[in-house]
């Protein structure tokens, strides 16, 4: 089991990211009172970007969940950057250009830009949830949608990361996303992709989990999503002339096996709650209380059945 915890870790983002006396500069900005790319549904804030299938919220509650997901992932994998990338690229001495696609609240970027002050880090996301007031001097953010093309010239970056985007793109959008990453990656550069196969695995059958699985698969089919796109990277790279040079795999326990399993189930439950406006229909309900009851029952079934998901990390070189 890859989820064995090796040290204490914090799920509180404010406590987990330390500046360690490294230079940071305040970046002041005034947030607009009106948010034209946002909408409020059932008390949660979501994006309102046309033609995007991404359905998770963009509010403070979701930002906290994404912070937690980062630290859980780092704990279970044991790294932020895969070891083969550290062999190929000298993050310590070279002024590398690093891009994090769909960066969310930039937890990974904040850690790595402080760890490697000589490198230039950039985060890109269609939703602006990155730090606005204070951030490391070598870190920038751009609000843009990859599906409209990445706003960079060819061969701009030495290292590119993308992770937890299994519900961000439709099946027919993936090839364009990969081709854009290849386009802006320098020859010899590395692309790191970390994602979860969202199919739930159990050792013993359970009718509650079966009902959940059928409902989630129905939801994904309705919106043309592939919840297991993570392990299919080799297929997506078939025509892109890039090769996988390192692969890591871990099992993510859902609510059992120690602190990591308990923490991961909480973040997964948070995702299901965030998807509620669309996912409820697949469970044949429009009632919020009934949906919460279903999710809580499913959560207990995950624990009792020792359910888990598979986490994949790939390093690709151009």
mmCIF file of C-alpha atoms in Angstrom:
data_model
loop_
_atom_site.group_PDB
_atom_site.id
_atom_site.type_symbol
_atom_site.label_atom_id
_atom_site.label_comp_id
_atom_site.label_asym_id
_atom_site.label_seq_id
_atom_site.Cartn_x
_atom_site.Cartn_y
_atom_site.Cartn_z
ATOM 1 C CA UNK A 1 0.000 0.000 0.000
ATOM 2 C CA UNK A 2 1.487 3.324 -1.063
ATOM 3 C CA UNK A 3 -0.378 5.308 1.546
ATOM 4 C CA UNK A 4 1.826 4.573 4.536
ATOM 5 C CA UNK A 5 2.490 7.803 6.367
ATOM 6 C CA UNK A 6 6.159 8.524 7.081
ATOM 7 C CA UNK A 7 5.954 11.725 9.079
ATOM 8 C CA UNK A 8 3.470 14.151 10.561
ATOM 9 C CA UNK A 9 2.018 16.508 8.013
ATOM 10 C CA UNK A 10 -0.367 19.419 8.140
ATOM 11 C CA UNK A 11 -3.510 19.720 6.109
ATOM 12 C CA UNK A 12 -3.658 23.391 6.945
ATOM 13 C CA UNK A 13 -2.202 25.263 3.997
ATOM 14 C CA UNK A 14 -1.326 28.347 6.011
ATOM 15 C CA UNK A 15 0.758 26.259 8.392
ATOM 16 C CA UNK A 16 2.212 23.994 5.737
ATOM 17 C CA UNK A 17 3.765 26.610 3.433
ATOM 18 C CA UNK A 18 6.720 28.235 5.144
ATOM 19 C CA UNK A 19 8.665 31.148 3.736
ATOM 20 C CA UNK A 20 11.895 30.038 5.468
ATOM 21 C CA UNK A 21 13.245 33.593 5.384
ATOM 22 C CA UNK A 22 13.327 33.579 1.582
ATOM 23 C CA UNK A 23 12.428 36.702 -0.347
ATOM 24 C CA UNK A 24 8.818 37.390 -1.024
ATOM 25 C CA UNK A 25 7.251 40.572 -2.239
ATOM 26 C CA UNK A 26 3.763 41.949 -1.758
ATOM 27 C CA UNK A 27 1.728 42.083 -4.933
ATOM 28 C CA UNK A 28 -1.257 44.278 -4.300
ATOM 29 C CA UNK A 29 -4.420 44.058 -6.325
ATOM 30 C CA UNK A 30 -7.989 45.140 -5.859
ATOM 31 C CA UNK A 31 -10.510 42.438 -6.526
ATOM 32 C CA UNK A 32 -13.545 43.634 -8.496
ATOM 33 C CA UNK A 33 -16.852 43.746 -6.703
ATOM 34 C CA UNK A 34 -18.528 42.027 -9.626
ATOM 35 C CA UNK A 35 -17.133 38.786 -11.011
ATOM 36 C CA UNK A 36 -18.352 38.385 -14.588
ATOM 37 C CA UNK A 37 -16.894 34.885 -14.912
ATOM 38 C CA UNK A 38 -18.592 33.611 -11.745
ATOM 39 C CA UNK A 39 -22.024 32.350 -10.757
ATOM 40 C CA UNK A 40 -23.547 31.308 -7.437
ATOM 41 C CA UNK A 41 -25.271 27.916 -7.326
ATOM 42 C CA UNK A 42 -26.657 26.498 -4.064
ATOM 43 C CA UNK A 43 -24.537 28.940 -2.080
ATOM 44 C CA UNK A 44 -21.255 27.968 -3.794
ATOM 45 C CA UNK A 45 -19.265 30.038 -6.289
ATOM 46 C CA UNK A 46 -18.592 28.445 -9.694
ATOM 47 C CA UNK A 47 -17.024 29.713 -12.892
ATOM 48 C CA UNK A 48 -19.268 30.887 -15.717
ATOM 49 C CA UNK A 49 -16.833 30.355 -18.580
ATOM 50 C CA UNK A 50 -18.579 29.352 -21.767
ATOM 51 C CA UNK A 51 -17.912 25.862 -23.166
ATOM 52 C CA UNK A 52 -15.845 24.661 -20.180
ATOM 53 C CA UNK A 53 -16.972 21.349 -18.697
ATOM 54 C CA UNK A 54 -15.130 21.960 -15.394
ATOM 55 C CA UNK A 55 -17.758 21.833 -12.644
ATOM 56 C CA UNK A 56 -15.953 22.141 -9.309
ATOM 57 C CA UNK A 57 -16.357 25.399 -7.345
ATOM 58 C CA UNK A 58 -13.870 28.272 -7.167
ATOM 59 C CA UNK A 59 -14.664 29.548 -3.657
ATOM 60 C CA UNK A 60 -12.636 29.555 -0.425
ATOM 61 C CA UNK A 61 -13.951 26.147 0.611
ATOM 62 C CA UNK A 62 -12.703 24.623 -2.637
ATOM 63 C CA UNK A 63 -9.367 26.420 -2.332
ATOM 64 C CA UNK A 64 -8.886 24.848 1.111
ATOM 65 C CA UNK A 65 -9.744 21.443 -0.361
ATOM 66 C CA UNK A 66 -7.164 21.874 -3.125
ATOM 67 C CA UNK A 67 -4.526 22.924 -0.586
ATOM 68 C CA UNK A 68 -5.250 19.747 1.376
ATOM 69 C CA UNK A 69 -5.140 17.639 -1.780
ATOM 70 C CA UNK A 70 -1.672 18.996 -2.544
ATOM 71 C CA UNK A 71 -0.229 18.053 0.837
ATOM 72 C CA UNK A 72 -1.846 14.604 0.814
ATOM 73 C CA UNK A 73 -0.450 13.954 -2.654
ATOM 74 C CA UNK A 74 3.008 15.134 -1.657
ATOM 75 C CA UNK A 75 2.910 12.885 1.401
ATOM 76 C CA UNK A 76 1.813 9.772 -0.452
ATOM 77 C CA UNK A 77 4.158 10.266 -3.432
ATOM 78 C CA UNK A 78 7.083 11.613 -1.450
ATOM 79 C CA UNK A 79 7.912 14.384 -3.924
ATOM 80 C CA UNK A 80 6.761 17.534 -5.667
ATOM 81 C CA UNK A 81 9.033 16.973 -8.670
ATOM 82 C CA UNK A 82 9.864 13.487 -9.940
ATOM 83 C CA UNK A 83 13.456 12.319 -9.422
ATOM 84 C CA UNK A 84 14.245 11.809 -13.113
ATOM 85 C CA UNK A 85 13.324 15.437 -13.798
ATOM 86 C CA UNK A 86 15.754 16.541 -11.089
ATOM 87 C CA UNK A 87 18.471 14.520 -12.838
ATOM 88 C CA UNK A 88 17.748 15.974 -16.274
ATOM 89 C CA UNK A 89 17.123 19.585 -15.228
ATOM 90 C CA UNK A 90 19.239 21.526 -12.721
ATOM 91 C CA UNK A 91 16.633 23.368 -10.679
ATOM 92 C CA UNK A 92 19.272 24.476 -8.176
ATOM 93 C CA UNK A 93 21.614 26.351 -10.515
ATOM 94 C CA UNK A 94 19.893 27.005 -13.827
ATOM 95 C CA UNK A 95 17.307 29.704 -14.478
ATOM 96 C CA UNK A 96 14.659 27.264 -15.634
ATOM 97 C CA UNK A 97 11.251 28.349 -16.889
ATOM 98 C CA UNK A 98 8.519 26.323 -15.145
ATOM 99 C CA UNK A 99 4.791 26.297 -15.940
ATOM 100 C CA UNK A 100 1.956 24.810 -13.868
ATOM 101 C CA UNK A 101 -1.166 24.357 -16.020
ATOM 102 C CA UNK A 102 -4.553 24.505 -14.270
ATOM 103 C CA UNK A 103 -2.633 25.589 -11.177
ATOM 104 C CA UNK A 104 -5.639 26.314 -8.939
ATOM 105 C CA UNK A 105 -4.619 28.164 -5.751
ATOM 106 C CA UNK A 106 -0.922 27.602 -6.604
ATOM 107 C CA UNK A 107 0.082 25.576 -3.554
ATOM 108 C CA UNK A 108 2.659 23.593 -5.530
ATOM 109 C CA UNK A 109 3.967 26.757 -7.174
ATOM 110 C CA UNK A 110 4.409 28.592 -3.876
ATOM 111 C CA UNK A 111 6.441 25.713 -2.438
ATOM 112 C CA UNK A 112 8.632 25.163 -5.475
ATOM 113 C CA UNK A 113 9.285 28.827 -6.268
ATOM 114 C CA UNK A 114 10.661 29.248 -2.745
ATOM 115 C CA UNK A 115 12.650 26.019 -3.030
ATOM 116 C CA UNK A 116 14.265 27.079 -6.327
ATOM 117 C CA UNK A 117 14.671 30.888 -6.317
ATOM 118 C CA UNK A 118 16.802 30.900 -9.498
ATOM 119 C CA UNK A 119 13.947 29.495 -11.576
ATOM 120 C CA UNK A 120 11.024 31.420 -13.015
ATOM 121 C CA UNK A 121 7.626 29.922 -12.155
ATOM 122 C CA UNK A 122 4.323 30.689 -13.856
ATOM 123 C CA UNK A 123 0.848 29.444 -13.047
ATOM 124 C CA UNK A 124 -1.989 29.457 -15.533
ATOM 125 C CA UNK A 125 -5.665 28.818 -14.823
ATOM 126 C CA UNK A 126 -8.978 29.960 -16.252
ATOM 127 C CA UNK A 127 -10.168 30.796 -12.706
ATOM 128 C CA UNK A 128 -8.273 33.359 -10.668
ATOM 129 C CA UNK A 129 -7.794 31.691 -7.280
ATOM 130 C CA UNK A 130 -4.046 32.343 -6.933
ATOM 131 C CA UNK A 131 -2.505 34.503 -4.163
ATOM 132 C CA UNK A 132 -3.191 38.149 -4.943
ATOM 133 C CA UNK A 133 -1.542 39.996 -2.065
ATOM 134 C CA UNK A 134 1.763 38.281 -1.394
ATOM 135 C CA UNK A 135 3.792 35.752 -3.345
ATOM 136 C CA UNK A 136 7.422 34.830 -4.114
ATOM 137 C CA UNK A 137 9.308 37.250 -6.381
ATOM 138 C CA UNK A 138 9.914 34.560 -9.016
ATOM 139 C CA UNK A 139 6.263 33.569 -9.373
ATOM 140 C CA UNK A 140 3.667 34.946 -11.791
ATOM 141 C CA UNK A 141 0.100 34.027 -12.703
ATOM 142 C CA UNK A 142 -1.860 34.311 -15.917
ATOM 143 C CA UNK A 143 -5.605 33.862 -16.209
ATOM 144 C CA UNK A 144 -6.208 31.927 -19.424
ATOM 145 C CA UNK A 145 -8.035 28.890 -20.791
ATOM 146 C CA UNK A 146 -5.783 26.218 -22.296
ATOM 147 C CA UNK A 147 -8.594 25.190 -24.645
ATOM 148 C CA UNK A 148 -8.160 28.534 -26.406
ATOM 149 C CA UNK A 149 -4.434 27.877 -26.767
ATOM 150 C CA UNK A 150 -1.610 28.581 -24.335
ATOM 151 C CA UNK A 151 -0.449 32.226 -24.648
ATOM 152 C CA UNK A 152 3.225 31.391 -25.154
ATOM 153 C CA UNK A 153 5.580 30.947 -28.119
ATOM 154 C CA UNK A 154 6.837 27.511 -29.107
ATOM 155 C CA UNK A 155 9.515 25.960 -26.856
ATOM 156 C CA UNK A 156 9.062 28.420 -23.963
ATOM 157 C CA UNK A 157 9.362 26.144 -20.902
ATOM 158 C CA UNK A 158 11.880 23.681 -19.487
ATOM 159 C CA UNK A 159 9.400 21.981 -17.150
ATOM 160 C CA UNK A 160 5.610 21.828 -17.303
ATOM 161 C CA UNK A 161 3.273 20.317 -14.752
ATOM 162 C CA UNK A 162 -0.418 19.470 -14.935
ATOM 163 C CA UNK A 163 -2.355 17.512 -12.323
ATOM 164 C CA UNK A 164 -5.835 16.648 -11.058
ATOM 165 C CA UNK A 165 -7.523 17.585 -14.325
ATOM 166 C CA UNK A 166 -9.418 14.333 -14.900
ATOM 167 C CA UNK A 167 -12.734 16.217 -14.807
ATOM 168 C CA UNK A 168 -11.498 19.349 -16.584
ATOM 169 C CA UNK A 169 -11.639 18.278 -20.228
ATOM 170 C CA UNK A 170 -13.996 16.364 -22.480
ATOM 171 C CA UNK A 171 -12.806 13.256 -24.293
ATOM 172 C CA UNK A 172 -12.423 15.119 -27.582
ATOM 173 C CA UNK A 173 -10.399 17.953 -25.963
ATOM 174 C CA UNK A 174 -7.506 15.919 -24.601
ATOM 175 C CA UNK A 175 -5.509 15.646 -27.814
ATOM 176 C CA UNK A 176 -5.473 19.425 -28.221
ATOM 177 C CA UNK A 177 -4.385 19.901 -24.590
ATOM 178 C CA UNK A 178 -1.457 17.497 -25.026
ATOM 179 C CA UNK A 179 -0.451 19.074 -28.348
ATOM 180 C CA UNK A 180 -0.354 22.540 -26.750
ATOM 181 C CA UNK A 181 1.863 21.266 -23.936
ATOM 182 C CA UNK A 182 4.217 19.690 -26.461
ATOM 183 C CA UNK A 183 4.304 22.909 -28.492
ATOM 184 C CA UNK A 184 5.497 25.151 -25.652
ATOM 185 C CA UNK A 185 7.845 22.572 -24.069
ATOM 186 C CA UNK A 186 11.507 22.971 -25.006
ATOM 187 C CA UNK A 187 13.326 20.118 -26.710
ATOM 188 C CA UNK A 188 14.704 17.936 -23.925
ATOM 189 C CA UNK A 189 12.275 19.481 -21.442
ATOM 190 C CA UNK A 190 10.040 17.519 -19.058
ATOM 191 C CA UNK A 191 6.284 17.324 -18.587
ATOM 192 C CA UNK A 192 4.989 15.978 -15.257
ATOM 193 C CA UNK A 193 1.402 14.747 -15.078
ATOM 194 C CA UNK A 194 -0.185 13.542 -11.831
ATOM 195 C CA UNK A 195 -3.760 12.325 -11.766
ATOM 196 C CA UNK A 196 -6.180 9.970 -10.066
ATOM 197 C CA UNK A 197 -8.095 7.161 -11.705
ATOM 198 C CA UNK A 198 -11.450 8.019 -10.161
ATOM 199 C CA UNK A 199 -12.826 4.504 -10.465
ATOM 200 C CA UNK A 200 -13.292 3.094 -6.951
ATOM 201 C CA UNK A 201 -11.692 -0.291 -6.256
ATOM 202 C CA UNK A 202 -12.989 -2.629 -3.547
ATOM 203 C CA UNK A 203 -11.969 -6.079 -2.345
ATOM 204 C CA UNK A 204 -15.521 -6.981 -1.324
ATOM 205 C CA UNK A 205 -18.661 -6.133 -3.276
ATOM 206 C CA UNK A 206 -21.069 -3.611 -1.780
ATOM 207 C CA UNK A 207 -24.433 -2.523 -3.176
ATOM 208 C CA UNK A 208 -23.975 1.053 -1.955
ATOM 209 C CA UNK A 209 -20.648 1.351 -3.759
ATOM 210 C CA UNK A 210 -22.142 -0.283 -6.845
ATOM 211 C CA UNK A 211 -24.919 2.321 -6.844
ATOM 212 C CA UNK A 212 -22.344 5.090 -6.461
ATOM 213 C CA UNK A 213 -20.210 3.692 -9.294
ATOM 214 C CA UNK A 214 -23.146 3.455 -11.676
ATOM 215 C CA UNK A 215 -24.260 6.999 -10.835
ATOM 216 C CA UNK A 216 -20.767 8.465 -11.245
ATOM 217 C CA UNK A 217 -20.224 6.666 -14.554
ATOM 218 C CA UNK A 218 -23.585 7.977 -15.754
ATOM 219 C CA UNK A 219 -22.572 11.512 -14.763
ATOM 220 C CA UNK A 220 -19.259 11.227 -16.648
ATOM 221 C CA UNK A 221 -20.918 9.776 -19.740
ATOM 222 C CA UNK A 222 -23.485 12.581 -19.771
ATOM 223 C CA UNK A 223 -20.758 15.236 -19.882
ATOM 224 C CA UNK A 224 -18.312 13.275 -22.074
ATOM 225 C CA UNK A 225 -15.721 12.932 -19.291
ATOM 226 C CA UNK A 226 -13.235 10.114 -18.722
ATOM 227 C CA UNK A 227 -12.692 9.605 -14.958
ATOM 228 C CA UNK A 228 -9.846 7.167 -15.677
ATOM 229 C CA UNK A 229 -7.875 9.297 -18.128
ATOM 230 C CA UNK A 230 -4.816 9.335 -15.831
ATOM 231 C CA UNK A 231 -3.434 5.868 -16.665
ATOM 232 C CA UNK A 232 -4.128 6.354 -20.396
ATOM 233 C CA UNK A 233 -1.338 8.857 -21.011
ATOM 234 C CA UNK A 234 0.602 6.484 -23.256
ATOM 235 C CA UNK A 235 -2.387 6.398 -25.605
ATOM 236 C CA UNK A 236 -2.647 10.200 -25.643
ATOM 237 C CA UNK A 237 1.055 10.487 -26.502
ATOM 238 C CA UNK A 238 0.876 8.108 -29.474
ATOM 239 C CA UNK A 239 1.212 10.849 -32.095
ATOM 240 C CA UNK A 240 3.148 13.418 -30.060
ATOM 241 C CA UNK A 241 6.746 12.099 -30.232
ATOM 242 C CA UNK A 242 7.241 12.335 -26.488
ATOM 243 C CA UNK A 243 8.262 9.432 -24.276
ATOM 244 C CA UNK A 244 7.417 8.447 -20.718
ATOM 245 C CA UNK A 245 10.669 8.184 -18.749
ATOM 246 C CA UNK A 246 9.331 7.643 -15.211
ATOM 247 C CA UNK A 247 6.079 6.256 -13.835
ATOM 248 C CA UNK A 248 4.898 6.140 -10.222
ATOM 249 C CA UNK A 249 1.787 4.432 -8.894
ATOM 250 C CA UNK A 250 0.163 4.557 -5.465
ATOM 251 C CA UNK A 251 -3.077 3.304 -3.962
ATOM 252 C CA UNK A 252 -5.105 6.033 -2.257
ATOM 253 C CA UNK A 253 -7.181 4.503 0.589
ATOM 254 C CA UNK A 254 -10.600 6.026 1.052
ATOM 255 C CA UNK A 255 -11.027 6.614 4.775
ATOM 256 C CA UNK A 256 -8.858 3.827 6.210
ATOM 257 C CA UNK A 257 -5.210 2.865 6.645
ATOM 258 C CA UNK A 258 -4.159 5.843 8.754
ATOM 259 C CA UNK A 259 -4.122 9.653 8.534
ATOM 260 C CA UNK A 260 -3.517 9.793 4.772
ATOM 261 C CA UNK A 261 -6.538 7.615 4.025
ATOM 262 C CA UNK A 262 -8.799 9.584 6.346
ATOM 263 C CA UNK A 263 -7.595 12.896 4.910
ATOM 264 C CA UNK A 264 -7.981 11.766 1.308
ATOM 265 C CA UNK A 265 -11.560 10.638 1.872
ATOM 266 C CA UNK A 266 -12.356 14.097 3.251
ATOM 267 C CA UNK A 267 -10.987 15.794 0.131
ATOM 268 C CA UNK A 268 -12.849 13.356 -2.113
ATOM 269 C CA UNK A 269 -16.090 13.961 -0.221
ATOM 270 C CA UNK A 270 -15.475 17.680 -0.695
ATOM 271 C CA UNK A 271 -15.247 17.124 -4.450
ATOM 272 C CA UNK A 272 -18.525 15.189 -4.495
ATOM 273 C CA UNK A 273 -20.166 18.001 -2.538
ATOM 274 C CA UNK A 274 -18.800 20.550 -5.000
ATOM 275 C CA UNK A 275 -20.185 18.573 -7.937
ATOM 276 C CA UNK A 276 -23.625 18.320 -6.307
ATOM 277 C CA UNK A 277 -25.534 20.661 -8.663
ATOM 278 C CA UNK A 278 -24.762 18.292 -11.560
ATOM 279 C CA UNK A 279 -24.109 14.960 -9.841
ATOM 280 C CA UNK A 280 -27.390 14.871 -7.894
ATOM 281 C CA UNK A 281 -29.343 14.054 -11.017
ATOM 282 C CA UNK A 282 -27.299 10.896 -11.597
ATOM 283 C CA UNK A 283 -28.385 9.720 -8.137
ATOM 284 C CA UNK A 284 -32.013 10.401 -9.113
ATOM 285 C CA UNK A 285 -32.507 13.204 -6.628
ATOM 286 C CA UNK A 286 -32.718 16.984 -6.622
ATOM 287 C CA UNK A 287 -32.994 17.184 -2.840
ATOM 288 C CA UNK A 288 -29.879 18.468 -1.072
ATOM 289 C CA UNK A 289 -30.521 16.571 2.157
ATOM 290 C CA UNK A 290 -31.132 13.321 0.308
ATOM 291 C CA UNK A 291 -27.930 13.804 -1.688
ATOM 292 C CA UNK A 292 -25.951 14.444 1.518
ATOM 293 C CA UNK A 293 -27.438 11.258 2.986
ATOM 294 C CA UNK A 294 -26.352 9.268 -0.090
ATOM 295 C CA UNK A 295 -22.813 10.662 0.024
ATOM 296 C CA UNK A 296 -22.443 9.983 3.761
ATOM 297 C CA UNK A 297 -23.675 6.404 3.294
ATOM 298 C CA UNK A 298 -21.233 5.960 0.422
ATOM 299 C CA UNK A 299 -18.442 7.353 2.569
ATOM 300 C CA UNK A 300 -19.123 4.764 5.279
ATOM 301 C CA UNK A 301 -19.241 2.006 2.652
ATOM 302 C CA UNK A 302 -15.840 3.084 1.321
ATOM 303 C CA UNK A 303 -14.338 2.702 4.794
ATOM 304 C CA UNK A 304 -15.994 -0.632 5.551
ATOM 305 C CA UNK A 305 -15.024 -2.101 2.166
ATOM 306 C CA UNK A 306 -11.459 -0.723 2.295
ATOM 307 C CA UNK A 307 -12.035 1.027 -1.006
ATOM 308 C CA UNK A 308 -9.194 2.805 -2.774
ATOM 309 C CA UNK A 309 -8.356 4.780 -5.895
ATOM 310 C CA UNK A 310 -5.206 4.640 -7.977
ATOM 311 C CA UNK A 311 -2.863 7.623 -8.211
ATOM 312 C CA UNK A 312 -0.530 7.897 -11.199
ATOM 313 C CA UNK A 313 2.463 10.150 -11.786
ATOM 314 C CA UNK A 314 4.161 10.306 -15.183
ATOM 315 C CA UNK A 315 7.264 12.129 -16.360
ATOM 316 C CA UNK A 316 7.490 12.701 -20.088
ATOM 317 C CA UNK A 317 10.458 14.065 -22.022
ATOM 318 C CA UNK A 318 10.243 15.825 -25.364
#
